[in-house]
Structures are given as C-alpha cells and as structure tokens.
Amino acid sequence: MRAARTPRTRRAARAGQYTALLAYLLFLAFPLLWLLSTAVKSPRELGSPHPAWIPRHPTLANVRQAFAEQPLAHAALNSLLVALATAVVTVLIATPAAYVMARHRTRAARAATGWVVVGQAFPFVLLIIPLFLVLKRLRLIDSLTGLVLVYVVWSLPFALWMLAGHARAVPAELEEAAAVDGAGRLRTLTSVTAPLLAPGIAATALFAFVTAWNEFFFALVLLKSPRRQTLPVVLTHFIGAEGVADLGPLAAAAFLATLPSLAFFALVQRRITSGLLTGAVKS
C-alpha cells in the first residue's frame, strides 16, 4: 500500500504545482509583455545594444506616431465589421445544421461530420487560388463582403463540430416533455433547446470573431484598396523592403491590435473552455 502523504509533503507538492503553473504563465505572457515594453520605449532605448526589460523613460510617442503613419482606426473598424459579421452569420448557419446533425444520425449527418474533419486538413495556400477565382466571378474581390464569405466558410466546420456536441448533450427527453405539454416544434426549439445551447453558441461566436479578427493571409490576397484593408494587413505597412523602419510604432500598433482578442478571452474564458470541452467529448 502507498504511504499516506504528510501535510508537509502535500504542501511541497502544491508549491511545486503552483511554481510550474507560474512558470508556464510567464512563458506564455513573455511575448506580450516584451511587446508592451518595446511599445513604450524611447528611440534611444530601442537603439541601445543592451535592451532593458523595463523602460527607463516610458513614452506614448510611439502610439501617436503609429496612428499618424497608418490609418489604424479605420483598419480596426474594418476588422470589427468583418469579425462581427462572420460571427453572426456563422452562428446562424451552424446552429440549425448542428442540431440536425445531432438529432438525426443519417448518412448525410455522417458525411457532414467527415466533411468537418477533412475541411480542416487543407492549408490556406491550396485554397487561395480557387477562392480567388470564385470571388472574381462573383465580383467580390476587394470587398469586405467577399472576405466575410470566406471567413464564414472557413469557420463553419469547427463551429458545426462544436455545436453538434452541445446539441447531443441536450437530453431529448426535455423536448419530448415539451411536446407532451402541447408545445409545437418551433416553440420547443426556441424555448427549450436554444437556452440550453446558449453556452455553445456563445463560444462558437467568439471563436469565429477572434479567428476573423486575427486572420491575415486571406485579407492580404483578397483586399487591394487601402480603405478596405483590415488591421493585420495594415500592420505590415510598418515593414519596408529592408525590414522594420521604426520598431517603436510597429510594437505599439501590434500591442493595440491584440487587445480586443485578449478582452474577449478574459471576459468569457470559462464559457469558451466549457464549450470546447463539451463539443470535444460529445462529438
């Protein structure tokens, strides 16, 4: 038999766990903290051969210069519109489709599940040429609408997979009980099933939003007009043919671009985690 742990052993094990967790958090946070440190450094400190972790004379001049050099506010608005539209359309399409996949185990549902897996296997490079040709025929090149269409198609497989897991987790007996009480099919779906799917819907919407907000490759290829470019594309304008012309404004702009995604994750991190785990277990 294993010897029982003494209080001192348990405290040592707990301290080791917390130390490992703290080290892991610092490892994950290091790029963001270094980006923030670089964003508030003066040009003299940025050019120093011995970079310091904490700026001696922090300044917001890099932020002002970044907004003066590039249309960051307009690009952020484009990214916000694209990300919100992608999240809404993805949820509207994925929710009923995932419910059908979960409740009706037909060949079509199994084929759709296979499409979900296969759809995530193709890299961006293989898809961009046929996507470009299709959008050109539809006259959606250099259009935020066309970019939203691409993002919705790209986000749908994972959204279906995750929401189908949530739909399977909803007991069918609840719907049957509502039907016995006289509720119609539409009333049952809106009053019984939809509230129980709310955590999965929220997690799916946030996944689609963050994916569209951070995506760069499709936006770079499909958007040509400067006024339609999204924030990740505009960030590349700080880099010239010979490399980074001014590191301070680039770091400031990049740090500001990460804040919306961090804010969303901080607000709903528990719901996102539960949504991902439920979808994975129930699929």
mmCIF file of C-alpha atoms in Angstrom:
data_model
loop_
_atom_site.group_PDB
_atom_site.id
_atom_site.type_symbol
_atom_site.label_atom_id
_atom_site.label_comp_id
_atom_site.label_asym_id
_atom_site.label_seq_id
_atom_site.Cartn_x
_atom_site.Cartn_y
_atom_site.Cartn_z
ATOM 1 C CA MET A 1 0.000 0.000 0.000
ATOM 2 C CA ARG A 2 1.108 3.531 -0.740
ATOM 3 C CA ALA A 3 2.125 5.536 2.288
ATOM 4 C CA ALA A 4 -0.211 8.410 3.140
ATOM 5 C CA ARG A 5 1.122 11.837 2.314
ATOM 6 C CA THR A 6 2.078 14.004 5.256
ATOM 7 C CA PRO A 7 0.895 17.634 5.399
ATOM 8 C CA ARG A 8 4.444 18.780 4.625
ATOM 9 C CA THR A 9 4.567 16.541 1.525
ATOM 10 C CA ARG A 10 1.214 17.841 0.310
ATOM 11 C CA ARG A 11 2.324 21.441 0.792
ATOM 12 C CA ALA A 12 5.545 20.766 -1.122
ATOM 13 C CA ALA A 13 3.628 19.136 -3.962
ATOM 14 C CA ARG A 14 1.170 22.030 -4.073
ATOM 15 C CA ALA A 15 4.022 24.553 -4.085
ATOM 16 C CA GLY A 16 5.664 22.689 -6.967
ATOM 17 C CA GLN A 17 2.421 22.718 -8.944
ATOM 18 C CA TYR A 18 1.938 26.451 -8.440
ATOM 19 C CA THR A 19 5.555 27.130 -9.364
ATOM 20 C CA ALA A 20 5.227 25.148 -12.587
ATOM 21 C CA LEU A 21 1.948 26.925 -13.396
ATOM 22 C CA LEU A 22 3.504 30.343 -12.761
ATOM 23 C CA ALA A 23 6.483 29.487 -14.968
ATOM 24 C CA TYR A 24 4.126 28.387 -17.745
ATOM 25 C CA LEU A 25 2.075 31.582 -17.473
ATOM 26 C CA LEU A 26 5.223 33.701 -17.647
ATOM 27 C CA PHE A 27 6.336 31.732 -20.704
ATOM 28 C CA LEU A 28 3.008 32.466 -22.423
ATOM 29 C CA ALA A 29 2.918 36.116 -21.356
ATOM 30 C CA PHE A 30 6.542 36.910 -22.234
ATOM 31 C CA PRO A 31 5.919 37.939 -25.907
ATOM 32 C CA LEU A 32 3.059 40.253 -24.926
ATOM 33 C CA LEU A 33 4.989 41.824 -22.043
ATOM 34 C CA TRP A 34 8.045 42.359 -24.233
ATOM 35 C CA LEU A 35 5.812 43.898 -26.919
ATOM 36 C CA LEU A 36 4.358 46.311 -24.355
ATOM 37 C CA SER A 37 7.842 47.179 -23.099
ATOM 38 C CA THR A 38 9.012 47.874 -26.649
ATOM 39 C CA ALA A 39 5.936 49.984 -27.416
ATOM 40 C CA VAL A 40 6.658 52.491 -24.641
ATOM 41 C CA LYS A 41 10.436 52.780 -25.089
ATOM 42 C CA SER A 42 12.090 55.875 -26.480
ATOM 43 C CA PRO A 43 14.036 55.675 -29.769
ATOM 44 C CA ARG A 44 17.293 55.935 -27.817
ATOM 45 C CA GLU A 45 16.407 52.903 -25.672
ATOM 46 C CA LEU A 46 15.255 50.945 -28.720
ATOM 47 C CA GLY A 47 18.623 51.554 -30.377
ATOM 48 C CA SER A 48 20.636 50.567 -27.324
ATOM 49 C CA PRO A 49 22.871 47.480 -27.734
ATOM 50 C CA HIS A 50 21.801 46.406 -24.225
ATOM 51 C CA PRO A 51 17.987 46.333 -24.208
ATOM 52 C CA ALA A 52 16.325 46.717 -20.824
ATOM 53 C CA TRP A 53 13.238 44.836 -19.696
ATOM 54 C CA ILE A 54 11.680 47.896 -18.008
ATOM 55 C CA PRO A 55 11.919 51.216 -19.919
ATOM 56 C CA ARG A 56 13.719 53.942 -18.038
ATOM 57 C CA HIS A 57 11.706 56.721 -19.651
ATOM 58 C CA PRO A 58 8.358 55.297 -20.883
ATOM 59 C CA THR A 59 6.593 57.337 -23.520
ATOM 60 C CA LEU A 60 3.426 57.219 -25.644
ATOM 61 C CA ALA A 61 5.140 58.853 -28.596
ATOM 62 C CA ASN A 62 5.214 55.523 -30.436
ATOM 63 C CA VAL A 63 1.438 55.220 -30.160
ATOM 64 C CA ARG A 64 0.901 58.709 -31.556
ATOM 65 C CA GLN A 65 3.378 58.069 -34.356
ATOM 66 C CA ALA A 66 1.715 54.778 -35.262
ATOM 67 C CA PHE A 67 -1.680 56.451 -35.674
ATOM 68 C CA ALA A 68 -0.076 59.273 -37.646
ATOM 69 C CA GLU A 69 1.712 56.946 -40.080
ATOM 70 C CA GLN A 70 -1.073 54.433 -40.787
ATOM 71 C CA PRO A 71 -4.920 54.502 -40.730
ATOM 72 C CA LEU A 72 -5.136 52.179 -37.740
ATOM 73 C CA ALA A 73 -8.556 53.389 -36.581
ATOM 74 C CA HIS A 74 -10.168 52.824 -39.983
ATOM 75 C CA ALA A 75 -8.476 49.423 -40.357
ATOM 76 C CA ALA A 76 -9.675 48.426 -36.876
ATOM 77 C CA LEU A 77 -13.227 49.403 -37.872
ATOM 78 C CA ASN A 78 -12.970 47.199 -40.979
ATOM 79 C CA SER A 79 -11.715 44.307 -38.864
ATOM 80 C CA LEU A 80 -14.524 44.832 -36.355
ATOM 81 C CA LEU A 81 -17.207 44.824 -39.047
ATOM 82 C CA VAL A 82 -15.774 41.719 -40.705
ATOM 83 C CA ALA A 83 -15.353 39.865 -37.403
ATOM 84 C CA LEU A 84 -18.865 40.692 -36.156
ATOM 85 C CA ALA A 85 -20.479 39.729 -39.467
ATOM 86 C CA THR A 86 -18.502 36.477 -39.545
ATOM 87 C CA ALA A 87 -19.569 35.572 -36.011
ATOM 88 C CA VAL A 88 -23.265 36.312 -36.615
ATOM 89 C CA VAL A 89 -23.520 34.504 -39.964
ATOM 90 C CA THR A 90 -21.529 31.507 -38.710
ATOM 91 C CA VAL A 91 -23.819 31.075 -35.696
ATOM 92 C CA LEU A 92 -26.992 31.497 -37.776
ATOM 93 C CA ILE A 93 -25.888 28.776 -40.194
ATOM 94 C CA ALA A 94 -24.158 26.411 -37.789
ATOM 95 C CA THR A 95 -26.818 26.280 -35.058
ATOM 96 C CA PRO A 96 -29.683 24.648 -37.017
ATOM 97 C CA ALA A 97 -27.278 22.493 -39.033
ATOM 98 C CA ALA A 98 -25.574 21.213 -35.872
ATOM 99 C CA TYR A 99 -28.951 20.452 -34.303
ATOM 100 C CA VAL A 100 -29.972 18.347 -37.299
ATOM 101 C CA MET A 101 -26.613 16.537 -37.254
ATOM 102 C CA ALA A 102 -27.055 15.745 -33.556
ATOM 103 C CA ARG A 103 -30.683 14.611 -33.661
ATOM 104 C CA HIS A 104 -30.758 12.722 -36.953
ATOM 105 C CA ARG A 105 -27.988 10.110 -37.311
ATOM 106 C CA THR A 106 -28.326 9.668 -41.074
ATOM 107 C CA ARG A 107 -25.746 9.093 -43.783
ATOM 108 C CA ALA A 108 -25.896 12.774 -44.609
ATOM 109 C CA ALA A 109 -25.051 13.623 -40.995
ATOM 110 C CA ARG A 110 -22.109 11.209 -41.017
ATOM 111 C CA ALA A 111 -20.947 12.658 -44.330
ATOM 112 C CA ALA A 112 -21.164 16.144 -42.847
ATOM 113 C CA THR A 113 -19.042 15.013 -39.903
ATOM 114 C CA GLY A 114 -16.450 13.685 -42.333
ATOM 115 C CA TRP A 115 -16.510 16.997 -44.173
ATOM 116 C CA VAL A 116 -15.827 18.752 -40.873
ATOM 117 C CA VAL A 117 -12.661 16.705 -40.396
ATOM 118 C CA VAL A 118 -11.476 16.922 -43.998
ATOM 119 C CA GLY A 119 -12.237 20.639 -44.228
ATOM 120 C CA GLN A 120 -9.671 21.411 -41.529
ATOM 121 C CA ALA A 121 -6.920 19.469 -43.302
ATOM 122 C CA PHE A 122 -6.438 21.828 -46.262
ATOM 123 C CA PRO A 123 -3.862 24.607 -45.817
ATOM 124 C CA PHE A 124 -4.575 28.181 -46.861
ATOM 125 C CA VAL A 125 -2.163 28.056 -49.802
ATOM 126 C CA LEU A 126 -4.094 25.286 -51.576
ATOM 127 C CA LEU A 127 -7.398 27.145 -51.226
ATOM 128 C CA ILE A 128 -6.480 30.686 -52.136
ATOM 129 C CA ILE A 129 -6.347 30.245 -55.941
ATOM 130 C CA PRO A 130 -9.772 28.581 -56.344
ATOM 131 C CA LEU A 131 -11.233 31.019 -53.810
ATOM 132 C CA PHE A 132 -9.814 33.952 -55.738
ATOM 133 C CA LEU A 133 -11.300 32.680 -58.994
ATOM 134 C CA VAL A 134 -14.718 32.085 -57.446
ATOM 135 C CA LEU A 135 -14.814 35.515 -55.793
ATOM 136 C CA LYS A 136 -13.633 37.152 -59.008
ATOM 137 C CA ARG A 137 -16.539 35.594 -60.892
ATOM 138 C CA LEU A 138 -18.894 36.827 -58.167
ATOM 139 C CA ARG A 139 -17.271 40.284 -58.288
ATOM 140 C CA LEU A 140 -16.368 40.105 -54.619
ATOM 141 C CA ILE A 141 -12.623 40.720 -54.905
ATOM 142 C CA ASP A 142 -11.531 43.729 -52.849
ATOM 143 C CA SER A 143 -14.793 43.533 -50.902
ATOM 144 C CA LEU A 144 -15.415 43.104 -47.199
ATOM 145 C CA THR A 145 -18.475 41.037 -48.109
ATOM 146 C CA GLY A 146 -16.310 38.574 -50.003
ATOM 147 C CA LEU A 147 -13.878 38.382 -47.085
ATOM 148 C CA VAL A 148 -16.746 37.653 -44.684
ATOM 149 C CA LEU A 149 -17.955 34.897 -47.019
ATOM 150 C CA VAL A 150 -14.500 33.277 -46.971
ATOM 151 C CA TYR A 151 -14.231 33.507 -43.189
ATOM 152 C CA VAL A 152 -17.695 32.007 -42.684
ATOM 153 C CA VAL A 153 -16.871 29.032 -44.905
ATOM 154 C CA TRP A 154 -13.552 28.560 -43.115
ATOM 155 C CA SER A 155 -15.116 28.748 -39.633
ATOM 156 C CA LEU A 156 -18.157 26.559 -40.314
ATOM 157 C CA PRO A 157 -16.534 23.094 -39.990
ATOM 158 C CA PHE A 158 -15.234 23.692 -36.482
ATOM 159 C CA ALA A 159 -18.406 25.558 -35.489
ATOM 160 C CA LEU A 160 -20.558 22.617 -36.634
ATOM 161 C CA TRP A 161 -18.369 20.117 -34.799
ATOM 162 C CA MET A 162 -18.509 22.068 -31.547
ATOM 163 C CA LEU A 163 -22.230 22.927 -31.662
ATOM 164 C CA ALA A 164 -23.180 19.357 -32.600
ATOM 165 C CA GLY A 165 -21.512 18.203 -29.392
ATOM 166 C CA HIS A 166 -23.579 20.697 -27.403
ATOM 167 C CA ALA A 167 -26.774 19.617 -29.156
ATOM 168 C CA ARG A 168 -26.099 15.961 -28.313
ATOM 169 C CA ALA A 169 -25.626 16.968 -24.686
ATOM 170 C CA VAL A 170 -29.203 18.333 -24.538
ATOM 171 C CA PRO A 171 -31.492 15.472 -23.395
ATOM 172 C CA ALA A 172 -34.095 14.570 -25.993
ATOM 173 C CA GLU A 173 -36.494 13.832 -23.132
ATOM 174 C CA LEU A 174 -36.848 17.568 -22.468
ATOM 175 C CA GLU A 175 -38.114 18.124 -25.991
ATOM 176 C CA GLU A 176 -40.452 15.171 -25.694
ATOM 177 C CA ALA A 177 -41.838 16.534 -22.418
ATOM 178 C CA ALA A 178 -42.435 19.921 -24.048
ATOM 179 C CA ALA A 179 -44.250 18.209 -26.923
ATOM 180 C CA VAL A 180 -46.459 16.339 -24.447
ATOM 181 C CA ASP A 181 -47.345 19.662 -22.807
ATOM 182 C CA GLY A 182 -48.575 20.911 -26.169
ATOM 183 C CA ALA A 183 -45.574 22.920 -27.377
ATOM 184 C CA GLY A 184 -45.041 22.931 -31.115
ATOM 185 C CA ARG A 185 -41.731 22.151 -32.797
ATOM 186 C CA LEU A 186 -40.734 25.800 -33.186
ATOM 187 C CA ARG A 187 -41.741 26.643 -29.618
ATOM 188 C CA THR A 188 -39.753 23.682 -28.310
ATOM 189 C CA LEU A 189 -36.639 24.723 -30.203
ATOM 190 C CA THR A 190 -36.824 28.383 -29.138
ATOM 191 C CA SER A 191 -37.940 27.896 -25.518
ATOM 192 C CA VAL A 192 -36.287 24.614 -24.512
ATOM 193 C CA THR A 193 -33.370 23.740 -26.772
ATOM 194 C CA ALA A 194 -31.969 27.175 -27.633
ATOM 195 C CA PRO A 195 -31.391 28.318 -23.994
ATOM 196 C CA LEU A 196 -29.503 25.084 -23.278
ATOM 197 C CA LEU A 197 -27.350 25.671 -26.363
ATOM 198 C CA ALA A 198 -26.511 29.243 -25.314
ATOM 199 C CA PRO A 199 -23.009 28.441 -23.909
ATOM 200 C CA GLY A 200 -22.064 26.601 -27.099
ATOM 201 C CA ILE A 201 -23.459 29.376 -29.280
ATOM 202 C CA ALA A 202 -21.515 32.000 -27.338
ATOM 203 C CA ALA A 203 -18.288 30.007 -27.563
ATOM 204 C CA THR A 204 -18.791 29.445 -31.287
ATOM 205 C CA ALA A 205 -19.472 33.134 -31.931
ATOM 206 C CA LEU A 206 -16.354 34.141 -30.055
ATOM 207 C CA PHE A 207 -14.250 31.568 -31.886
ATOM 208 C CA ALA A 208 -15.459 32.929 -35.244
ATOM 209 C CA PHE A 209 -14.911 36.528 -34.111
ATOM 210 C CA VAL A 210 -11.335 36.014 -32.907
ATOM 211 C CA THR A 211 -10.446 33.947 -35.983
ATOM 212 C CA ALA A 212 -11.689 36.672 -38.333
ATOM 213 C CA TRP A 213 -10.070 39.444 -36.282
ATOM 214 C CA ASN A 214 -6.617 37.854 -36.362
ATOM 215 C CA GLU A 215 -6.646 36.357 -39.892
ATOM 216 C CA PHE A 216 -4.048 37.817 -42.257
ATOM 217 C CA PHE A 217 -3.444 35.664 -45.330
ATOM 218 C CA PHE A 218 -6.880 35.816 -46.978
ATOM 219 C CA ALA A 219 -7.208 39.532 -46.220
ATOM 220 C CA LEU A 220 -3.796 40.220 -47.778
ATOM 221 C CA VAL A 221 -4.680 38.455 -51.032
ATOM 222 C CA LEU A 222 -8.319 39.474 -51.422
ATOM 223 C CA LEU A 223 -8.222 43.140 -50.338
ATOM 224 C CA LYS A 224 -6.377 45.644 -52.511
ATOM 225 C CA SER A 225 -7.841 49.066 -51.698
ATOM 226 C CA PRO A 226 -6.167 50.731 -48.701
ATOM 227 C CA ARG A 227 -9.546 51.822 -47.294
ATOM 228 C CA ARG A 228 -10.794 48.220 -47.199
ATOM 229 C CA GLN A 229 -7.763 46.606 -45.616
ATOM 230 C CA THR A 230 -8.087 45.078 -42.175
ATOM 231 C CA LEU A 231 -5.846 45.706 -39.189
ATOM 232 C CA PRO A 232 -3.462 42.711 -39.618
ATOM 233 C CA VAL A 233 -2.735 43.822 -43.196
ATOM 234 C CA VAL A 234 -2.146 47.458 -42.218
ATOM 235 C CA LEU A 235 0.376 46.333 -39.604
ATOM 236 C CA THR A 236 2.615 45.034 -42.396
ATOM 237 C CA HIS A 237 2.908 48.584 -43.765
ATOM 238 C CA PHE A 238 5.291 49.378 -40.926
ATOM 239 C CA ILE A 239 7.754 46.945 -42.512
ATOM 240 C CA GLY A 240 9.599 48.159 -45.586
ATOM 241 C CA ALA A 241 11.647 46.341 -48.195
ATOM 242 C CA GLU A 242 14.723 46.476 -45.962
ATOM 243 C CA GLY A 243 12.979 45.408 -42.774
ATOM 244 C CA VAL A 244 11.385 47.328 -39.911
ATOM 245 C CA ALA A 245 11.908 51.047 -40.401
ATOM 246 C CA ASP A 246 10.818 52.014 -36.878
ATOM 247 C CA LEU A 247 10.295 49.330 -34.258
ATOM 248 C CA GLY A 248 8.529 51.531 -31.718
ATOM 249 C CA PRO A 249 5.392 52.404 -33.744
ATOM 250 C CA LEU A 250 5.140 48.828 -35.020
ATOM 251 C CA ALA A 251 5.247 47.441 -31.480
ATOM 252 C CA ALA A 252 2.669 49.973 -30.312
ATOM 253 C CA ALA A 253 0.288 49.175 -33.174
ATOM 254 C CA ALA A 254 0.732 45.417 -32.730
ATOM 255 C CA PHE A 255 0.059 45.644 -28.995
ATOM 256 C CA LEU A 256 -3.132 47.655 -29.550
ATOM 257 C CA ALA A 257 -4.255 45.111 -32.164
ATOM 258 C CA THR A 258 -4.050 42.283 -29.614
ATOM 259 C CA LEU A 259 -6.228 43.990 -27.000
ATOM 260 C CA PRO A 260 -9.688 43.154 -28.449
ATOM 261 C CA SER A 261 -8.919 39.433 -28.620
ATOM 262 C CA LEU A 262 -7.486 39.465 -25.108
ATOM 263 C CA ALA A 263 -10.526 41.313 -23.812
ATOM 264 C CA PHE A 264 -12.925 38.779 -25.312
ATOM 265 C CA PHE A 265 -10.984 35.850 -23.900
ATOM 266 C CA ALA A 266 -10.735 37.457 -20.464
ATOM 267 C CA LEU A 267 -14.478 38.096 -20.317
ATOM 268 C CA VAL A 268 -15.670 34.674 -21.442
ATOM 269 C CA GLN A 269 -12.732 32.332 -20.918
ATOM 270 C CA ARG A 270 -14.745 29.895 -18.795
ATOM 271 C CA ARG A 271 -17.553 29.728 -21.314
ATOM 272 C CA ILE A 272 -15.132 29.194 -24.192
ATOM 273 C CA THR A 273 -13.333 26.414 -22.297
ATOM 274 C CA SER A 274 -16.576 24.642 -21.401
ATOM 275 C CA GLY A 275 -17.798 24.988 -24.977
ATOM 276 C CA LEU A 276 -14.668 23.476 -26.451
ATOM 277 C CA LEU A 277 -14.568 20.606 -23.951
ATOM 278 C CA THR A 278 -18.253 19.767 -24.312
ATOM 279 C CA GLY A 279 -18.007 19.729 -28.090
ATOM 280 C CA ALA A 280 -14.942 17.512 -27.979
ATOM 281 C CA VAL A 281 -16.409 14.997 -25.529
ATOM 282 C CA LYS A 282 -19.873 14.706 -27.029
ATOM 283 C CA SER A 283 -18.926 14.611 -30.717
#
